[in-house]
């Protein structure tokens, strides 16, 4: 009887240790992702304001230029998309890059983004935002870092 109890106790303690280690690692990497700590420290990120509206993405560059449903960035450069919504809850989802973040009216959320491969990536709204939701599609155009 005591042999079974000691095996069960060791199993429980072992599982608890494994879960504690995985939890600690998860918190560590979540903090890195949420703060952009993986950005190069010698390059200041460019902040682009993103306002989600039914049914359009509005991008406001640092110089005041506004574009709709299309944002152009350079590969290898760090960017912060400062994301909010003008009306209802939206979610910016760049499927091919694995970026997804909620846009909630009245709140601003930073999306730390750096893309190494030039190309065109679709931006979807991943939160049902009323009947025209399916039309809320944008483009992230990543140009070569040299140009």
Short mmCIF file of C-alpha atoms in Angstrom, two decimals, residues 25 40 56 63 106 112 119:
data_model
loop_
_atom_site.label_atom_id
_atom_site.label_comp_id
_atom_site.label_asym_id
_atom_site.label_seq_id
_atom_site.Cartn_x
_atom_site.Cartn_y
_atom_site.Cartn_z
CA UNK A 25 8.98 29.43 -19.77
CA UNK A 40 17.15 44.85 -32.50
CA UNK A 56 -11.74 48.92 -43.61
CA UNK A 63 4.49 61.50 -41.46
CA UNK A 106 -11.16 53.15 -26.74
CA UNK A 112 5.31 44.36 -32.49
CA UNK A 119 6.11 39.70 -50.12
#
